Tab-separated table of C-alpha atoms and ligand atoms in Angstrom:
chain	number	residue	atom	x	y	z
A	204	UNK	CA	75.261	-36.282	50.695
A	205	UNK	CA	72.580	-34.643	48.191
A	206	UNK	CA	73.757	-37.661	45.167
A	207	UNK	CA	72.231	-41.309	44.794
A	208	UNK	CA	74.369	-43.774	43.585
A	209	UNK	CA	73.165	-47.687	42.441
A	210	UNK	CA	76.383	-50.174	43.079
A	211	UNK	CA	74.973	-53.289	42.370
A	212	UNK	CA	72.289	-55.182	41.126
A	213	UNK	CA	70.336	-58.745	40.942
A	214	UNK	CA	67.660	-60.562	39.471
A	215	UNK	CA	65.931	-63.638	39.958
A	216	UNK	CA	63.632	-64.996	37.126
A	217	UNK	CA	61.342	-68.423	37.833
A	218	UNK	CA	62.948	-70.800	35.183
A	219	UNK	CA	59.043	-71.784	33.779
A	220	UNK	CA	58.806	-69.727	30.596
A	221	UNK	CA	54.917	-69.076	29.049
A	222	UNK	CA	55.295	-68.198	25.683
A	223	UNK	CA	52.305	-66.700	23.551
A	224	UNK	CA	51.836	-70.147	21.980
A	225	UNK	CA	51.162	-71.266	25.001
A	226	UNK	CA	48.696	-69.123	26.178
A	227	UNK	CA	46.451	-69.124	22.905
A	228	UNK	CA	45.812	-72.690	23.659
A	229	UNK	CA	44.602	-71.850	26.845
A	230	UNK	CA	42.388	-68.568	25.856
A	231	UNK	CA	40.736	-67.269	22.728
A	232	UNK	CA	44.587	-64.916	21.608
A	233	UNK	CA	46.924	-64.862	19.290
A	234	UNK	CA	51.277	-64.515	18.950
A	235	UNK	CA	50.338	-61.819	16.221
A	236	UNK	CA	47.746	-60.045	18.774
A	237	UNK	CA	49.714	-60.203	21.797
A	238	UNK	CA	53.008	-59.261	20.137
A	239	UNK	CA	51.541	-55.961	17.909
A	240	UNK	CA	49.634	-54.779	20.565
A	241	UNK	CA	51.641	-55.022	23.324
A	242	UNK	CA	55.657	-56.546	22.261
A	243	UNK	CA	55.092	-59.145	24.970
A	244	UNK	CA	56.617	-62.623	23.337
A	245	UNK	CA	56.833	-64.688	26.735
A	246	UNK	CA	56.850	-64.518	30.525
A	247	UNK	CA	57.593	-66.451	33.376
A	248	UNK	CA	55.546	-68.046	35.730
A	249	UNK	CA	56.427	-69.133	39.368
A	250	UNK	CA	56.577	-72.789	40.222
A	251	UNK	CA	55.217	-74.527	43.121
A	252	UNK	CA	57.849	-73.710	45.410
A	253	UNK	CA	58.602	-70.338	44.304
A	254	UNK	CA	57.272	-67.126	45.237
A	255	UNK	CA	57.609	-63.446	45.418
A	256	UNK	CA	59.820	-63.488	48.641
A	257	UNK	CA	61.751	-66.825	47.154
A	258	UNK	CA	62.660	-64.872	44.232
A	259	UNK	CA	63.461	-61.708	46.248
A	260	UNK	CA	65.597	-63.179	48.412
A	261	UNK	CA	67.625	-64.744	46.106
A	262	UNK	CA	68.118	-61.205	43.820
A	263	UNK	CA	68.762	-59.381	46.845
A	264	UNK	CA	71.847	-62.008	47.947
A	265	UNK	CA	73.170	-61.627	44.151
A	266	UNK	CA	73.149	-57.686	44.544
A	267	UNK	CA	74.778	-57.823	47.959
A	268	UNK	CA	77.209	-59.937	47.074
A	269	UNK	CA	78.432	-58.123	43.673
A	270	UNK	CA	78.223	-55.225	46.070
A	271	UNK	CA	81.240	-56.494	47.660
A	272	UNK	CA	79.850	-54.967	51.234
A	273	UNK	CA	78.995	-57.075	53.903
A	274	UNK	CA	75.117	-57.467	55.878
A	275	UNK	CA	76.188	-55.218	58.757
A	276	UNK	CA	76.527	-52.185	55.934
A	277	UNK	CA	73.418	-52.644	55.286
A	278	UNK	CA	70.930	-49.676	56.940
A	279	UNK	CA	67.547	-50.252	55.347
A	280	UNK	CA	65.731	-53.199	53.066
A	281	UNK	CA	62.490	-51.648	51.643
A	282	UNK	CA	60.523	-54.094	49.246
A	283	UNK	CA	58.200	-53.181	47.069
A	284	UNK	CA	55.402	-55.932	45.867
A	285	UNK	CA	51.479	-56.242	45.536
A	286	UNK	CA	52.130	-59.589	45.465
A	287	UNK	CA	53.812	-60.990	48.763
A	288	UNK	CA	52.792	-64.118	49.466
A	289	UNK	CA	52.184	-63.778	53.425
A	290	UNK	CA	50.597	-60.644	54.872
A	291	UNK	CA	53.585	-60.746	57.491
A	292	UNK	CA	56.181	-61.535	57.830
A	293	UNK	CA	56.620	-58.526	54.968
A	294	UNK	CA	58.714	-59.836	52.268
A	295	UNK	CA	61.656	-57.219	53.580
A	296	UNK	CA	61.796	-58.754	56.933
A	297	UNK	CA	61.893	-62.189	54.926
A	298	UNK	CA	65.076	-60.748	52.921
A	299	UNK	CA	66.376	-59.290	56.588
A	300	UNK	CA	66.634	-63.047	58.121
A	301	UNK	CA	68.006	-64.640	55.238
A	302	UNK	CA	70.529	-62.245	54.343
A	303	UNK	CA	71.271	-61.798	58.132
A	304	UNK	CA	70.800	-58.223	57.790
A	305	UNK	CA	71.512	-56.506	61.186
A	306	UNK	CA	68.481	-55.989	63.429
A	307	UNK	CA	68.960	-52.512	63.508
A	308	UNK	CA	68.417	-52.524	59.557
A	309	UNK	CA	64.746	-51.467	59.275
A	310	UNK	CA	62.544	-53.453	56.228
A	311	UNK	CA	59.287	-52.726	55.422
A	312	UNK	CA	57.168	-53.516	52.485
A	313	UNK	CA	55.812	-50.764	49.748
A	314	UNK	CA	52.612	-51.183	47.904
A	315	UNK	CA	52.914	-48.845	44.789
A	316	UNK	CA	51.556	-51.259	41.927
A	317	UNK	CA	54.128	-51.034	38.974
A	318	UNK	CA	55.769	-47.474	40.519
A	319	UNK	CA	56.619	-49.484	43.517
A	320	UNK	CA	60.542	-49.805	43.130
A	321	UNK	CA	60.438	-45.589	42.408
A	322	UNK	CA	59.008	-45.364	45.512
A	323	UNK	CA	60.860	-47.967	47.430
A	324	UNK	CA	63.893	-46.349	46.442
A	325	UNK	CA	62.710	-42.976	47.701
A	326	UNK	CA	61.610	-44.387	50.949
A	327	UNK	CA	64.951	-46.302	50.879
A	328	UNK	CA	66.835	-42.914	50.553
A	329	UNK	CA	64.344	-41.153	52.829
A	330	UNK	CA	65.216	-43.478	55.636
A	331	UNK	CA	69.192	-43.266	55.154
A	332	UNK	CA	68.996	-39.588	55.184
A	333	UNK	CA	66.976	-39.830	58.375
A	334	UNK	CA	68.433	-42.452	60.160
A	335	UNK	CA	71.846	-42.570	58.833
A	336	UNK	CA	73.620	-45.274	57.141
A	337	UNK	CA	75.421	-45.310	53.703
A	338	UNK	CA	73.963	-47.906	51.622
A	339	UNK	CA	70.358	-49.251	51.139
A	340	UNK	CA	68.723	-52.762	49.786
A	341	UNK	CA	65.888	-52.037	47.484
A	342	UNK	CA	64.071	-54.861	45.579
A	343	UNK	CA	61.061	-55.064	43.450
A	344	UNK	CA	59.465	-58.751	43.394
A	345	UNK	CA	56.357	-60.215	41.910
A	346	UNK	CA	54.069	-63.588	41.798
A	347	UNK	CA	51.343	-61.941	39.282
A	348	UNK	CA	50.566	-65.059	37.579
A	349	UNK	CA	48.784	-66.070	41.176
A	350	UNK	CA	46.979	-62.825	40.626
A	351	UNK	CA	45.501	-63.421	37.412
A	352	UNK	CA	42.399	-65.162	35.799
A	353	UNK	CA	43.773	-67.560	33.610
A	354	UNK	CA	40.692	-67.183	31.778
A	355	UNK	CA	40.815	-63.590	31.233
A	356	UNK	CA	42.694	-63.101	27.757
A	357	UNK	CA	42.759	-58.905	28.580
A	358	UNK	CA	44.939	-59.904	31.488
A	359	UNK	CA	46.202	-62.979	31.708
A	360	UNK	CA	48.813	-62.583	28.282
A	361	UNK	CA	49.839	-59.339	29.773
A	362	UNK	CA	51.644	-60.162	33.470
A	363	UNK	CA	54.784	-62.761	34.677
A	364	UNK	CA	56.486	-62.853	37.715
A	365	UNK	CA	60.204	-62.192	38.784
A	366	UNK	CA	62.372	-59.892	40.630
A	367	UNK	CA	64.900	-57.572	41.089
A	368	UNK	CA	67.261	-55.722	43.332
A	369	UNK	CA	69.674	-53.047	43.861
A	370	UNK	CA	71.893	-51.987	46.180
A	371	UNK	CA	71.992	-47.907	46.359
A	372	UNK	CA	74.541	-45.299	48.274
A	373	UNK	CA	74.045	-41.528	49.971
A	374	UNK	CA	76.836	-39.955	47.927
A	375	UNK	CA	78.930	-36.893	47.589
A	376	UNK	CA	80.519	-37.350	45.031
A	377	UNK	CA	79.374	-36.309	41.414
A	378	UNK	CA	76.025	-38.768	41.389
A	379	UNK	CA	73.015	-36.724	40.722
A	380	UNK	CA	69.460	-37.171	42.600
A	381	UNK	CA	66.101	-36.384	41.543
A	382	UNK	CA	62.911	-37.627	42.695
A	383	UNK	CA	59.102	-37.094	42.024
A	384	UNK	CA	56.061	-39.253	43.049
A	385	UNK	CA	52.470	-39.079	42.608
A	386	UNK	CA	48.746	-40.595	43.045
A	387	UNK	CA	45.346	-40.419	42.027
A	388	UNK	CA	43.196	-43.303	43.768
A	389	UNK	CA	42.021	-44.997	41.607
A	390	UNK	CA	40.227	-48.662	40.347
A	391	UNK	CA	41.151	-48.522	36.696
A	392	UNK	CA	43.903	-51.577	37.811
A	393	UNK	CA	42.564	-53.613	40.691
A	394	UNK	CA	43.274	-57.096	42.456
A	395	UNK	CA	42.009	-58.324	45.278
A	396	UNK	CA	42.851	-58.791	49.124
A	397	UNK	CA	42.049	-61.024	52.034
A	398	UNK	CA	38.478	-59.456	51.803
A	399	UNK	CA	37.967	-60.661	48.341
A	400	UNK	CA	38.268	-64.231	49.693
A	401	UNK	CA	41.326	-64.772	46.912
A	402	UNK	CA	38.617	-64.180	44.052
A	403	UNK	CA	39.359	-61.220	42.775
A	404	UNK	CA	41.937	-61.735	40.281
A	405	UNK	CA	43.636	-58.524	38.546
A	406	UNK	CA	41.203	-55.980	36.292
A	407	UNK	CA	42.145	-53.773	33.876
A	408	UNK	CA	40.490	-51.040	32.379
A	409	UNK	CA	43.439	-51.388	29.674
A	410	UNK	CA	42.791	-48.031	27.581
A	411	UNK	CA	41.651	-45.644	30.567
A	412	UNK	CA	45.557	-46.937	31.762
A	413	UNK	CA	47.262	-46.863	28.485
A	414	UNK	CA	45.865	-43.280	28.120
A	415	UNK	CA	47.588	-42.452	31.864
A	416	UNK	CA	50.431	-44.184	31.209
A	417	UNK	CA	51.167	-41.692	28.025
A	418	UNK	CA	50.670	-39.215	30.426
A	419	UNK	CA	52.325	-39.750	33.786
A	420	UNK	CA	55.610	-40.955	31.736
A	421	UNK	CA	56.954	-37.817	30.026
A	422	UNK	CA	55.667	-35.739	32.767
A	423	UNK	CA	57.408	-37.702	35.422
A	424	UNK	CA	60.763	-37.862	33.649
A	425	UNK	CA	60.145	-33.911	32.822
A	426	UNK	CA	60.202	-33.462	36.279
A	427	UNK	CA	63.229	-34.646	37.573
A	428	UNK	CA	65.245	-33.448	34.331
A	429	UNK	CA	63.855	-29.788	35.453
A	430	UNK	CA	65.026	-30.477	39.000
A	431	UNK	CA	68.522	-32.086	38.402
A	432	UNK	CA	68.805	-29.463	35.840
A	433	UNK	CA	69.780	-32.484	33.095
A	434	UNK	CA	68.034	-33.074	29.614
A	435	UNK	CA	67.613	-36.048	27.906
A	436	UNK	CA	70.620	-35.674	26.389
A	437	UNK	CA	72.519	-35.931	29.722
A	438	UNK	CA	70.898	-39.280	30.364
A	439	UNK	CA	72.746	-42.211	29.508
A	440	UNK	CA	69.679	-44.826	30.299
A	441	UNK	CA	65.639	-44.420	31.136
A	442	UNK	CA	64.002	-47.452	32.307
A	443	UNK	CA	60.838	-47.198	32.184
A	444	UNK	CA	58.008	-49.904	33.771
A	445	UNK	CA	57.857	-52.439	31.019
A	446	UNK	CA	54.225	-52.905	30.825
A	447	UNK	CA	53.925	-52.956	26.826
A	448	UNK	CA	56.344	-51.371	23.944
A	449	UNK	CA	54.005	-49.148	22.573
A	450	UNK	CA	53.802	-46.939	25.404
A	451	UNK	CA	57.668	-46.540	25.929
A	452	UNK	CA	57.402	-45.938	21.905
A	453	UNK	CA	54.630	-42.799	22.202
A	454	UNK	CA	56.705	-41.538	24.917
A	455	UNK	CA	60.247	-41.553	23.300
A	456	UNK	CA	58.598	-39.919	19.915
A	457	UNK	CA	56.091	-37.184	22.261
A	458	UNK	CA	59.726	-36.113	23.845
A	459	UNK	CA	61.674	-36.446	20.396
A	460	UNK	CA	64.071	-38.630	22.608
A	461	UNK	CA	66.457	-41.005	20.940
A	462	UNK	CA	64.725	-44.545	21.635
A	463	UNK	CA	68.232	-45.744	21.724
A	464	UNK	CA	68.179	-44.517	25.768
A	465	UNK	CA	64.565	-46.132	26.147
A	466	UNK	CA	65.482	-49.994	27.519
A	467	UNK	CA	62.924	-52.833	26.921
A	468	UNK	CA	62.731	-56.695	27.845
A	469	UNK	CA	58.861	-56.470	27.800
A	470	UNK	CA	58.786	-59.392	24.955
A	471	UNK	CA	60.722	-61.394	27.123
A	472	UNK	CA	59.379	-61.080	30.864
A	473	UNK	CA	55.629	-59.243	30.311
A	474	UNK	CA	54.825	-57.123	32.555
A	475	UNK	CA	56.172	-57.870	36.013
A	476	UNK	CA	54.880	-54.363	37.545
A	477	UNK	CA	57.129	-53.502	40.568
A	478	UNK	CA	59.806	-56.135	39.313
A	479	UNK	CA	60.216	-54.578	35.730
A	480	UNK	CA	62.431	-51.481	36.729
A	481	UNK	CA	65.083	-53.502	39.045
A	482	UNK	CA	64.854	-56.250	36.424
A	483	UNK	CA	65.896	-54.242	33.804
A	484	UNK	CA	68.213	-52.620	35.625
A	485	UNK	CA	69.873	-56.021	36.754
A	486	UNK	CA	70.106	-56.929	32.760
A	487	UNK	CA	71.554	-53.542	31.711
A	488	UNK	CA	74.329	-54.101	34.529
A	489	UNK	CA	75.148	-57.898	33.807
A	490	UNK	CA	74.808	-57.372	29.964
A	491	UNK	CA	77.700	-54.393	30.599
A	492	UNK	CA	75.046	-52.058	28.803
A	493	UNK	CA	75.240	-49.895	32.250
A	494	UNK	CA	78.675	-48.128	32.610
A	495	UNK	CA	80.250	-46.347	35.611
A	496	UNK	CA	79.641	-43.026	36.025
A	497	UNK	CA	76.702	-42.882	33.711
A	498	UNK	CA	73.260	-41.122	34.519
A	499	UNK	CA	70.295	-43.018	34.824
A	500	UNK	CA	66.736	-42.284	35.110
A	501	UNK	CA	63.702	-44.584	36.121
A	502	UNK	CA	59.835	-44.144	35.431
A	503	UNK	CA	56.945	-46.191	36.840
A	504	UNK	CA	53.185	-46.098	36.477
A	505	UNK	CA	50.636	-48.130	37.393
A	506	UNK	CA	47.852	-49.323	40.089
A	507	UNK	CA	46.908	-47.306	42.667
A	508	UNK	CA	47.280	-44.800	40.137
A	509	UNK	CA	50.439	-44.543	41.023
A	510	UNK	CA	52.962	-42.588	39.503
A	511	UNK	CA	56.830	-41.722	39.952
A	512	UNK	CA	59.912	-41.097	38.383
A	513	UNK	CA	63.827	-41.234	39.994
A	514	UNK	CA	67.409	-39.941	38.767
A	515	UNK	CA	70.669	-41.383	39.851
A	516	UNK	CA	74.200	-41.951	38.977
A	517	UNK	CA	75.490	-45.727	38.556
A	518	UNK	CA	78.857	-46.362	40.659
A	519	UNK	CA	79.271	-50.449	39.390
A	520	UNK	CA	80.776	-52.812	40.881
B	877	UT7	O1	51.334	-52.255	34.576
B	877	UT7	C1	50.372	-51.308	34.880
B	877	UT7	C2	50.177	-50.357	33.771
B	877	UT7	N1	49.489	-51.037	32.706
B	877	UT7	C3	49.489	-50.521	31.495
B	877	UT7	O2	50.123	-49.530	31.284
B	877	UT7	C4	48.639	-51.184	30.426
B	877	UT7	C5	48.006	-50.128	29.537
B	877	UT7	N2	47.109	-50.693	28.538
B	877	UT7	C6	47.554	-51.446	27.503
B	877	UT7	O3	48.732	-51.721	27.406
B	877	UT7	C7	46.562	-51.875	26.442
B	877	UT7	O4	45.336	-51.185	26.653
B	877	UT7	C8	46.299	-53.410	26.423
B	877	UT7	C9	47.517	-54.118	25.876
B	877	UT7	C10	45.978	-53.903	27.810
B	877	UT7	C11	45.121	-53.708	25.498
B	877	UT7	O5	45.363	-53.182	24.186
B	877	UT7	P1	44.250	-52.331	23.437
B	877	UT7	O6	44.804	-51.971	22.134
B	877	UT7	O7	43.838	-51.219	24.353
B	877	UT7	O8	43.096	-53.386	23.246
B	877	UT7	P2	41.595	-53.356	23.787
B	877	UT7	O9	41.541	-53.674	25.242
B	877	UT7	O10	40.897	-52.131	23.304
B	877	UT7	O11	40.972	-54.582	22.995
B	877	UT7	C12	40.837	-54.539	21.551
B	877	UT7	C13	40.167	-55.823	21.107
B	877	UT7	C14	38.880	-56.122	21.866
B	877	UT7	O12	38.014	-56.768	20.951
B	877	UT7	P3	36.825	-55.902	20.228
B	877	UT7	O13	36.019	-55.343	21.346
B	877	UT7	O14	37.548	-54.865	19.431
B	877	UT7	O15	36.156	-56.935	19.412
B	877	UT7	C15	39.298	-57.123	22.911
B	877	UT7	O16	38.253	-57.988	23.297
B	877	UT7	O17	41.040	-56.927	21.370
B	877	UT7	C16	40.349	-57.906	22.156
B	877	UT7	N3	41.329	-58.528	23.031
B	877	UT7	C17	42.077	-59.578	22.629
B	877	UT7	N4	42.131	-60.252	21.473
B	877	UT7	C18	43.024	-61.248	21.384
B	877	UT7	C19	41.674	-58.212	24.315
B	877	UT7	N5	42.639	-59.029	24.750
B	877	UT7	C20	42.909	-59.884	23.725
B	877	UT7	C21	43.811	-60.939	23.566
B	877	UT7	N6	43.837	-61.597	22.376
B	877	UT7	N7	44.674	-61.323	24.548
């Protein structure tokens, strides 16, 4: 059982949309700014009663459904957020109950900024190759805009909140598997915790992380082409963390890639950090974009730093 296979995905988006209009009557920006520097056109924000878990739960019962397996076949929910909106119950024990996951189904939480669903998904795989079990729930979910200063304009156009999930297999059949993850501690990205006394909204040091972000992308996709033995070629789909367009653009011309391969939905969600993988993923499947049998590869980077890239065949279903 060396192969990972995704069968199904979700996605839950809040149904508030902030466009760039918007948001240059709140703060001193622009469409044109926001747009060439970044290719962010609008977001979504949660409302009142919506939150990280609310939206994860709901992706997570759209992928098990179109999974077609039932909660008992279910042997691990690993969520990764920054933003969960109770310290505990974790968000994945909040998925467990209303999913009526077994109890023997373990769910935890990962923190991993915007390489969170990379690692999820390797923690996901880590525990069915430990524990045993077949199939895996792994979701990516955010609230950002409670994170952010609504009067920071070097922030505050750049995040939105939604989620994302996917169901994944062991397999032995012809799906590849490659993983590599990294850190480097880190406060170039930083948001605040209980401690802060819920006033310290998200930083940036936007260049130091656009700089790392050139970086850790090709070299983290490098890696688990050398490993699977694949080349870009062989890839029918990288999703990379949509945090802006020109980042995913300097990688795809550094590798000589065909941008074709490169998915984006940046301009229409922002930056959702550990939701922007599964998200995309979720829109690639429902769009019919994503075909069985083809080879996909995802690459996140982000707070912490955090860093981490994953291969992995798609099964569909
Ligand atoms: O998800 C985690 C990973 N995150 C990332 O990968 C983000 C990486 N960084 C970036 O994407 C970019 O650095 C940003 C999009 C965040 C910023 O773009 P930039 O080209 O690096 O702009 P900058 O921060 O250097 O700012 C350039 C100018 C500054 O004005 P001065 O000093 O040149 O007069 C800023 O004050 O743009 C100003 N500025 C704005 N102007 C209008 C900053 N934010 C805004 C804004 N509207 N929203």
């Amino acid at each position: 059982m060396n192969g990972l296979q995704l069968i199904a995905t979700g996605g839950a988006l809040p149904e508030r949309t902030v466009t760039n209009e918007d948001l240059s009557r709140m703060v001193d920006t622009s469409d044109e700014w926001i747009t060439t520097r970044t290719g962010i056109r609008t977001r979504h924000y949660c409302g009142d009663a919506e939150n990280a878990a609310t939206l994860a739960i709901s992706a997570a019962r759209q992928a098990l459904e179109r999974s077609g397996l039932a909660p008992e076949d279910i042997a691990c929910c690993v969520c990764a957020t920054l933003s969960a909106p109770d310290a505990t119950p974790s968000v994945a024990c909040q998925v467990q109950r209303a999913l009526h996951l077994p109890e023997g189904c373990p769910a935890l939480d990962v923190n991993a900024a915007c390489s969170g669903f990379v690692y999820g998904a390797a923690v996901a795989r880590g525990l069915l190759a430990t524990l045993g079990g077949a199939y895996a729930l792994v979701i990516g979910c955010e609230a950002l805009s409670r994170l952010i200063d609504p009067a920071d304009r070097s922030t505050c156009v750049l995040f939105g909140d939604g989620a994302g999930a996917a169901v994944f297999a062991l397999s032995d059949e012809d799906a590849p598997f490659a993983v590599t993850l990294g850190a480097r501690g880190d406060d170039a990205i930083h948001a605040g915790g209980p401690d802060r006394k819920g006033s310290a909204p998200i930083t940036m040091d936007g260049k130091a992380v656009f700089r790392f972000a050139v970086d850790a992308l090709p070299r983290s996709l490098n890696k688990i082409l050398q490993e699977t033995g694949l080349t870009l070629d062989d890839l029918d789909w990288v999703v990379c963390h949509q945090a802006n367009s020109r980042i995913i653009d300097h990688c795809v011309k550094h590798l000589n890639a065909d941008a074709s391969k490169f998915y984006k939905n940046m301009d229409r969600h922002g930056n959702t950090s550990a939701a922007s993988i599964p998200v995309a993923l979720n829109e690639l499947a429902e769009t019919g974009k994503l075909k069985p049998g083809q080879k996909v590869a995802c690459v996140g980077f982000g707070g912490g730093l955090t860093w981490g890239g994953i291969l992995f065949g798609y099964k569909g279903d």
